[in-house]
Short mmCIF file of C-alpha atoms in Angstrom, two decimals:
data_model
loop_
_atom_site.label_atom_id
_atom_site.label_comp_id
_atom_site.label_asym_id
_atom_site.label_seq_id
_atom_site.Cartn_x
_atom_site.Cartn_y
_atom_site.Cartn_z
CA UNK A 153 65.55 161.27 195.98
CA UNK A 154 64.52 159.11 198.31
CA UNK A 155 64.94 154.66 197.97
CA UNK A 156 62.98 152.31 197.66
CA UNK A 157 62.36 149.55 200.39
CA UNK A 158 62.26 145.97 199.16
CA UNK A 159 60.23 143.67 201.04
CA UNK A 160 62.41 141.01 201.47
CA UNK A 161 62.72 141.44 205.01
CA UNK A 162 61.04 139.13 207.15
CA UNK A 163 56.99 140.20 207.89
CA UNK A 164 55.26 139.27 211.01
CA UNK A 165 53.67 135.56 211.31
CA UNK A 166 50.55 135.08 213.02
CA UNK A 167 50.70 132.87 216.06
CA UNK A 168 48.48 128.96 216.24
CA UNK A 169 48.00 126.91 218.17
CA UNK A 170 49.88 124.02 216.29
CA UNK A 171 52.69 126.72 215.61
CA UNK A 172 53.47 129.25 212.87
CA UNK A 173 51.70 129.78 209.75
CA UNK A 174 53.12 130.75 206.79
CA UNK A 175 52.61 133.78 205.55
CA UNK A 176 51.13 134.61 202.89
CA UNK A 177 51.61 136.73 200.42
CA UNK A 178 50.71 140.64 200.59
CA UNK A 179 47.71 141.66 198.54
CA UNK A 180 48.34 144.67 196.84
CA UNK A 181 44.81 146.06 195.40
CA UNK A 182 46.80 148.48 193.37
CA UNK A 183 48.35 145.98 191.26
CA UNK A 184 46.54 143.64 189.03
CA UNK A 185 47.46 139.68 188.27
CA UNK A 186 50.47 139.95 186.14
CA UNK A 187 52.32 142.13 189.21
CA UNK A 188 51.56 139.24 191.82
CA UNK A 189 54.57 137.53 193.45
CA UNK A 190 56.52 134.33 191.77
CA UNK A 191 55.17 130.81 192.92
CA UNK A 192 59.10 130.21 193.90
CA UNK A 193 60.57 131.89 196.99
CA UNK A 194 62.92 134.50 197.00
CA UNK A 195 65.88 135.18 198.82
CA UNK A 196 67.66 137.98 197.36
CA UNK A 197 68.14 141.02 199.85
CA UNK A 198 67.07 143.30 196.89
CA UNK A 199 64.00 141.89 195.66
CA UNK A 200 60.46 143.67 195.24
CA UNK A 201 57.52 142.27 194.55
CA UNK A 202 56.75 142.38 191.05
CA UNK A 203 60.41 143.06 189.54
CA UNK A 204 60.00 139.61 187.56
CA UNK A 205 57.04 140.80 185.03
CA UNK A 206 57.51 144.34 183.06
CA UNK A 207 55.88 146.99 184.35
CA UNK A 208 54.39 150.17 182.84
CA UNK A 209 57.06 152.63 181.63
CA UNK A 210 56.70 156.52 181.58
CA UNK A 211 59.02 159.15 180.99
CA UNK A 212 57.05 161.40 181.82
CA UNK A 213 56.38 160.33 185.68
CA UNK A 214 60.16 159.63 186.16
CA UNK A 215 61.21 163.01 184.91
CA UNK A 216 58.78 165.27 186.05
CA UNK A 217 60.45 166.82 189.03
CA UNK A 218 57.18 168.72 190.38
CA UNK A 219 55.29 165.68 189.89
CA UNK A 220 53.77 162.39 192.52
CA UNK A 221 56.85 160.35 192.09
CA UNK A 222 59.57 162.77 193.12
CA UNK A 223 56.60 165.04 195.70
CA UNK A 224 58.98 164.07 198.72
CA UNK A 225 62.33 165.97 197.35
CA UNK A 226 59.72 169.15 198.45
CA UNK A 227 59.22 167.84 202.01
CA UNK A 228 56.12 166.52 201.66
CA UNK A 229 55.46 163.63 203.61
CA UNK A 230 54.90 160.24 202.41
CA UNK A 231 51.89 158.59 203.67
CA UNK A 232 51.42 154.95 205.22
CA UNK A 233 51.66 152.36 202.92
CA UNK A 234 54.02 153.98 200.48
CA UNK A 235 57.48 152.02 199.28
CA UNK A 236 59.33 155.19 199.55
CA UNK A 237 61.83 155.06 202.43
CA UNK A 238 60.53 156.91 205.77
CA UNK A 239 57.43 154.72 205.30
CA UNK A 240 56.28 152.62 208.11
CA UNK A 241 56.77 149.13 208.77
CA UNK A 242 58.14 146.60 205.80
CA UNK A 243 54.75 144.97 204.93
CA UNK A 244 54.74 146.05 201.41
CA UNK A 245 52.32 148.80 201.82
CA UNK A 246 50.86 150.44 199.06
CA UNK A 247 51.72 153.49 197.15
CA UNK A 248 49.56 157.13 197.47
CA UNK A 249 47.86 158.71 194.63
CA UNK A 250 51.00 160.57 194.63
CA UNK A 251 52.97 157.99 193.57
CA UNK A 252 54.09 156.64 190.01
CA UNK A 253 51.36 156.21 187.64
CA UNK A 254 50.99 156.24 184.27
CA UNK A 255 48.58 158.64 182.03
CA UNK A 256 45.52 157.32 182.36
CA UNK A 257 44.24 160.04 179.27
CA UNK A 258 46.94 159.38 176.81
CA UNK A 259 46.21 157.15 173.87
CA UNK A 260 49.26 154.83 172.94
CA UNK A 261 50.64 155.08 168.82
CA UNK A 262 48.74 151.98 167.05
CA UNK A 263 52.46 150.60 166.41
CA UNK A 264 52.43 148.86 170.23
CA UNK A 265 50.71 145.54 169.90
CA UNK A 266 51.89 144.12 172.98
CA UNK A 267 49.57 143.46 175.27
CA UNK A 268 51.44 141.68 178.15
CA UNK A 269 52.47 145.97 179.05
CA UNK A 270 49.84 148.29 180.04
CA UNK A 271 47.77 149.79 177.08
CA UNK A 272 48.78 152.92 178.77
CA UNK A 273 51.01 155.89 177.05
CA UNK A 274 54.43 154.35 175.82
CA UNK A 275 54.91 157.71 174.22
CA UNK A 276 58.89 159.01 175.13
CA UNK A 277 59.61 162.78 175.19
CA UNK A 278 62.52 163.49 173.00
CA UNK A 279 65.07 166.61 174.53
CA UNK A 280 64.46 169.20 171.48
CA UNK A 281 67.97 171.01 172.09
CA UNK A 282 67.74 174.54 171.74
CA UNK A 283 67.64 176.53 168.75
CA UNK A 284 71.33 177.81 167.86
CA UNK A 285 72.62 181.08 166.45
CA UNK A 286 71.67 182.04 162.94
CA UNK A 287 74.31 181.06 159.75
CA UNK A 288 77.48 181.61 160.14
CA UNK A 289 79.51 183.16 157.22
CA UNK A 290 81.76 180.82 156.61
CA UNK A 291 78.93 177.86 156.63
CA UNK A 292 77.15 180.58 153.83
CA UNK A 293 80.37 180.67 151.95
CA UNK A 294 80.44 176.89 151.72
CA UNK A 295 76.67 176.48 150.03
CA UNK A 296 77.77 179.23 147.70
CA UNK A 297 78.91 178.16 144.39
CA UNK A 298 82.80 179.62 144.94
CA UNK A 299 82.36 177.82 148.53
CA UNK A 300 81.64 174.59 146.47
CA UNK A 301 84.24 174.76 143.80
CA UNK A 302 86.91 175.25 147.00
CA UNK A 303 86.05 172.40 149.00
CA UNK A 304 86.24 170.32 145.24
CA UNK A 305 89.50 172.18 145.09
CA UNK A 306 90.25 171.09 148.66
CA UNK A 307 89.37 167.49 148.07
CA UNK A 308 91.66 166.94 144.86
CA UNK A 309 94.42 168.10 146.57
CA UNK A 310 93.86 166.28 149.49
CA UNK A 311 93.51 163.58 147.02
CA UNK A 312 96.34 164.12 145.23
CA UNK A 313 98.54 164.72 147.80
CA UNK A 314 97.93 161.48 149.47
CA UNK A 315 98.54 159.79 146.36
CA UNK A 316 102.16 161.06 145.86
CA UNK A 317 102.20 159.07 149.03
CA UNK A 318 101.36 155.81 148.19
CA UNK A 319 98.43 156.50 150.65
CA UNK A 320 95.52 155.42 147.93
CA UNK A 321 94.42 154.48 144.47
CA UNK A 322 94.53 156.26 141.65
CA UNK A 323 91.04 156.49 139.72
CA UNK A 324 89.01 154.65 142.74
CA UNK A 325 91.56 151.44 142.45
CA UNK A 326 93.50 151.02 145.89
CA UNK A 327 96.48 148.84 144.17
CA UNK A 328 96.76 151.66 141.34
CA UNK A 329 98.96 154.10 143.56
CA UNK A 330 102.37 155.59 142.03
CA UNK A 331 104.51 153.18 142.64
CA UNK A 332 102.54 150.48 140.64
CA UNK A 333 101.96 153.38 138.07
CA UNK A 334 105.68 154.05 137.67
CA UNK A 335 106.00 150.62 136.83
CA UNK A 336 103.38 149.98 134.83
CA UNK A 337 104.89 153.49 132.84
CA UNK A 338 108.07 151.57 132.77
CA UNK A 339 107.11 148.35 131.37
CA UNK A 340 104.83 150.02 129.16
CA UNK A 341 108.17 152.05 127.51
CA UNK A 342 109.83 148.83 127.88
CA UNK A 343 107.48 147.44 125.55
CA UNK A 344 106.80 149.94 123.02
CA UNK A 345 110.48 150.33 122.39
CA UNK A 346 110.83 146.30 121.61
CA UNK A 347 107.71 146.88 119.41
CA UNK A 348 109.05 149.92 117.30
CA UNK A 349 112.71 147.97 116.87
CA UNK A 350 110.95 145.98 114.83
CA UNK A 351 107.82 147.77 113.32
CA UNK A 352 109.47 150.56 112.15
CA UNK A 353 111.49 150.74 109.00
CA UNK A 354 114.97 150.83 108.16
CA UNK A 355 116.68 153.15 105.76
CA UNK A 356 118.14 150.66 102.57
CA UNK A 357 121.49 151.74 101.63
CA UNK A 358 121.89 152.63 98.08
CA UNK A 359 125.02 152.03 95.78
CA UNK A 360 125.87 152.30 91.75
CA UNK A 361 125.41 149.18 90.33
CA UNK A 362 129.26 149.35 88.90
CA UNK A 363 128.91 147.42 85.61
CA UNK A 364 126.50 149.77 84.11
CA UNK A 365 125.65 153.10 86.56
CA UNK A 366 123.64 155.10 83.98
CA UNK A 367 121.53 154.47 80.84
CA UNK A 368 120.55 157.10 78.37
CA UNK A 369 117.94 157.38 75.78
CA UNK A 370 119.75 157.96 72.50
CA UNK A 371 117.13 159.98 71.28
CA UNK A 372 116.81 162.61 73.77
CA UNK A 373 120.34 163.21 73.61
CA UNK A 374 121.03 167.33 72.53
CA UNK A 375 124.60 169.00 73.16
CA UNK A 376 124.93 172.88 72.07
CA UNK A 377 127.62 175.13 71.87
CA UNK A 378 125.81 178.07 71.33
CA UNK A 379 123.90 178.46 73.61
CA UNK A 380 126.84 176.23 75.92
CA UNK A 381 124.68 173.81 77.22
CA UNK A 382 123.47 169.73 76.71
CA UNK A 383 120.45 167.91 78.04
CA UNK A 384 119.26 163.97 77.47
CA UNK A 385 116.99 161.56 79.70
CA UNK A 386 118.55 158.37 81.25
CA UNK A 387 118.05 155.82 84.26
CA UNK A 388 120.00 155.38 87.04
CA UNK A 389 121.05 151.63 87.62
CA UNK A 390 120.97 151.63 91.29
CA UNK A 391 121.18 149.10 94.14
CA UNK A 392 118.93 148.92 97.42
CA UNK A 393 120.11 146.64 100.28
CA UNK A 394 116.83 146.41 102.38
CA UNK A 395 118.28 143.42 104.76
CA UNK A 396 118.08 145.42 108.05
CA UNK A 397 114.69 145.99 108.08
CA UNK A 398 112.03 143.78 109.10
CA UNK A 399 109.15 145.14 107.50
CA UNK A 400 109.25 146.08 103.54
CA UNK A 401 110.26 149.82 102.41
CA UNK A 402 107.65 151.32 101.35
CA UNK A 403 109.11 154.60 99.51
CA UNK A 404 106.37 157.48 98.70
CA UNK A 405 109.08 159.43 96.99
CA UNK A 406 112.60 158.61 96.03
CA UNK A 407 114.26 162.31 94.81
CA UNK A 408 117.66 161.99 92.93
CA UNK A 409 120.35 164.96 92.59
CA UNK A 410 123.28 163.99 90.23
CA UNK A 411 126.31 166.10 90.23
CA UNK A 412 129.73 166.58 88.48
CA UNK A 413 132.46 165.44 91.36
CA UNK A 414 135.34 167.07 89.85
CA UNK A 415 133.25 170.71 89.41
CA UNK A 416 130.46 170.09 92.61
CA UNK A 417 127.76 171.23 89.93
CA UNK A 418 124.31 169.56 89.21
CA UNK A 419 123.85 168.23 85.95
CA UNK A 420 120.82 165.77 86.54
CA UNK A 421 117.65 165.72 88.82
CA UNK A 422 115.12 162.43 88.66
CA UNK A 423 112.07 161.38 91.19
CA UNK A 424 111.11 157.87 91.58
CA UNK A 425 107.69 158.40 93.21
CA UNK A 426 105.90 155.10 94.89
CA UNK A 427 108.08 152.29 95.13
CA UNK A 428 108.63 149.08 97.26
CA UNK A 429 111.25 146.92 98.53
CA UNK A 430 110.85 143.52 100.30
CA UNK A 431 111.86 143.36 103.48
CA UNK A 432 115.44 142.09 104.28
CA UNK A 433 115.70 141.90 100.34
CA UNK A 434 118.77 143.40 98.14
CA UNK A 435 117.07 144.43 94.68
CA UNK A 436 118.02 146.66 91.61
CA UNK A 437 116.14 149.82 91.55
CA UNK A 438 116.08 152.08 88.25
CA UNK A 439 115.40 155.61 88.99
CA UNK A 440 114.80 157.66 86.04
CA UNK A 441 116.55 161.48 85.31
CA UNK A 442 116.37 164.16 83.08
CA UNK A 443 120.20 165.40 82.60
CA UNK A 444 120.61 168.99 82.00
CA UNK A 445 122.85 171.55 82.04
CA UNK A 446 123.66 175.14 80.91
CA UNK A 447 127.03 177.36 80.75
CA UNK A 448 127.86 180.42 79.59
CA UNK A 449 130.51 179.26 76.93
CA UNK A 450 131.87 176.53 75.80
CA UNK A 451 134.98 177.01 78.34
CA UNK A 452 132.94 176.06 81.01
CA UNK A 453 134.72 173.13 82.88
CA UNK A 454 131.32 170.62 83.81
CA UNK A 455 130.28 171.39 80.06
CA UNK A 456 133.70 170.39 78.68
CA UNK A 457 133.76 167.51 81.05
CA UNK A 458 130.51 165.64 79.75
CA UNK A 459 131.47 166.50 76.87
CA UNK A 460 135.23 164.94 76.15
CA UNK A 461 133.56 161.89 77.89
CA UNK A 462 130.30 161.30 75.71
CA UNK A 463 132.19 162.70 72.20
CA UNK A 464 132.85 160.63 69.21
CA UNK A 465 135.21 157.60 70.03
CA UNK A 466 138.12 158.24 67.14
CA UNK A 467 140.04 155.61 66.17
CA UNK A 468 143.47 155.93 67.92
CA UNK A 469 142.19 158.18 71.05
CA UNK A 470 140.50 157.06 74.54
CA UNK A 471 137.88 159.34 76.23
CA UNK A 472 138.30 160.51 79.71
CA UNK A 473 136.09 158.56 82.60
CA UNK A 474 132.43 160.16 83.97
CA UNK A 475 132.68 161.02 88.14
CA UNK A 476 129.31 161.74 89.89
CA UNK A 477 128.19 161.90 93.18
CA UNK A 478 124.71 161.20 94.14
CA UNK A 479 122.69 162.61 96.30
CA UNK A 480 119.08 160.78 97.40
CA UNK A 481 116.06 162.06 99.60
CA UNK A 482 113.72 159.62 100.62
CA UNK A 483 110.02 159.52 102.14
CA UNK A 484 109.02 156.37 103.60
CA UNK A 485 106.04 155.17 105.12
CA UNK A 486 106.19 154.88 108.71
CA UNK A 487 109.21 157.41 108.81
CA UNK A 488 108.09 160.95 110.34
CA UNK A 489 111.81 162.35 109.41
CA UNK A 490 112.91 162.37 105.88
CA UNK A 491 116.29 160.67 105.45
CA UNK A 492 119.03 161.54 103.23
CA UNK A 493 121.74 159.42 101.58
CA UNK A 494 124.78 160.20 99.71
CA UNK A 495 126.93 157.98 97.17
CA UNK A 496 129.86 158.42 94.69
CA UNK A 497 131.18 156.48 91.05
CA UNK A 498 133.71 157.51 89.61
CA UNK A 499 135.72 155.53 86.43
CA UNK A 500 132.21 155.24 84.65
CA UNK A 501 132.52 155.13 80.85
CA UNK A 502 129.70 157.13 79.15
CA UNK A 503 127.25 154.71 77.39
CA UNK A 504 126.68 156.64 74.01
CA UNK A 505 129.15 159.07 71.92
CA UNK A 506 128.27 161.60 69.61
CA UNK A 507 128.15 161.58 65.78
CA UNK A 508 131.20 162.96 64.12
CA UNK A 509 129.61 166.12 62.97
CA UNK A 510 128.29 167.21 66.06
CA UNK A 511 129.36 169.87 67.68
#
């Protein structure tokens, strides 16, 4: 490709009589008003005529290889007057038909409005690359439904794995990464075990209340010695200390086991049901049971026991003492466990004695 020759360079003056004239300015007929020179001189080496005001711009012209503007690569000869180098002289001659032009046949989009540029074709040819090879199969393995469902599989883990890192958020949230969820977890248990110390209920502990453990109904009362066996209904005097808890006890069931302590055998069974205790309180609780028991003769040692202790008080002869050992099973509200609590009396005089003529 060939350059371009400015014309800076000095043109010929025409000779007066009074001296030299200035020159004037080159008339190029191929260029219209808005391509004239600047009213101000120039004295840059590389400056053409024209290079202050925007020309006409086509794509086309400057990339067609075959076409006007590039005609000398082929060894054509550029004629007089053309700016191409190996033109003659430096007076600004004029380009050839051959040379750059725009399409005079094109009309320009309606979106160009300016009207300093040529109304010419401002139309740009776009490089449409070449068509490529067909689908590959691992690009049809991704639109497929098991291709999808791996690359979600792919991204979790990715995911995932730079979480464990501390290398992002967890749920969108950059500050939420493991670290900060480890101590949130922490603070959190923290927390919930302060909470339960004091929500959750304790246990009461239960004793005999010693001046009078047991009470009987006199009229219940029924001792046999054939069949060997004796039965009567009575109430526990009991006594709750509630004082370590900080809510009330709220019992759902309170289930009672008596037994003999000297023979280990159970004589007496009673169930509370719904009861409450304050909270941090120490209260009398009466818990009712049904005693009864059955031998197979009257040498039965629990039999014998019960009754020596309950029989008629003769004048002249003491009765032996009661010994029992209690066993209680509790269901609480707020308790998922159900605990169990064991107590023993012994010394306990029997609170009734039976008629003379009984058996």
């Amino acid at each position: 490709m060939t350059s371009r020759i400015t014309t800076d360079f000095p043109h010929a003056r025409p000779q007066t009589q009074y001296g030299l004239q200035q020159a004037q300015p080159p008339i190029h007929p191929s260029y219209d008003d808005r391509n004239s020179y600047s009213d101000q001189p120039h004295n840059s080496l590389y400056y053409e005529p024209g290079d202050d005001t925007d020309e006409p711009f086509d794509v086309r012209a400057d990339f067609d290889g075959t076409g006007p503007r590039w005609s000398d690569r082929y060894g054509q000869r550029q004629e007089e007057g053309s700016l191409k180098s190996g033109s003659g002289g430096g007076g600004g001659g004029l380009a050839d038909d051959r040379s750059y032009r725009p399409v005079a046949n094109h009309v320009a989009p309606t979106g160009y409005s300016n009207t300093v540029k040529s109304l010419a074709s401002r139309e740009e040819l776009v490089s449409v690359p070449v068509l490529g090879p067909e689908w590959q199969k691992s690009e049809l393995h991704e639109l497929s439904r098991r291709g999808q469902a791996e690359l979600r599989g792919e991204k979790r883990t990715r995911a995932w794995r730079e979480w464990t890192r501390d290398q992002r958020g967890l749920c969108g949230m950059k500050w939420f990464t493991r670290k900060m969820l480890v101590g949130i977890l922490f603070a959190f248990v923290v927390a919930l075990g302060v909470t339960l110390y004091f929500v959750i209920p304790r246990v009461p502990n239960f004793s005999f209340y010693e001046d009078q453990p047991f009470s009987v109904d006199n009229t219940t009362i029924a001792f046999s010695r054939s069949p060997t066996n004796f039965s009567f209904s009575g109430n526990l005097n009991l006594y709750a200390d509630a004082s370590s808890s900080y809510l009330p006890v709220h019992f759902t069931s309170l289930q009672a086991e008596l037994y003999d302590l000297t023979t280990d055998k159970l004589i007496a069974t009673g169930d509370n049901g719904n009861h409450r205790i304050a909270r941090k309180a120490q209260q009398p609780v009466l818990l009712p049971v049904t005693f009864s028991y059955s031998a197979t003769n009257t040498s039965d040692t629990t039999w014998n026991d019960i009754y020596d202790a309950c029989g008629h008080l003769w004048t002249g002869t003491a009765r032996p003492d009661l010994k029992f050992r209690l066993a209680l099973k509790m269901s609480i509200l707020g308790l998922v466990n159900h605990p169990e609590q064991s107590t023993q009396i012994s010394g306990v005089t029997c609170p009734f004695q039976l008629p003379s003529n009984s058996v």
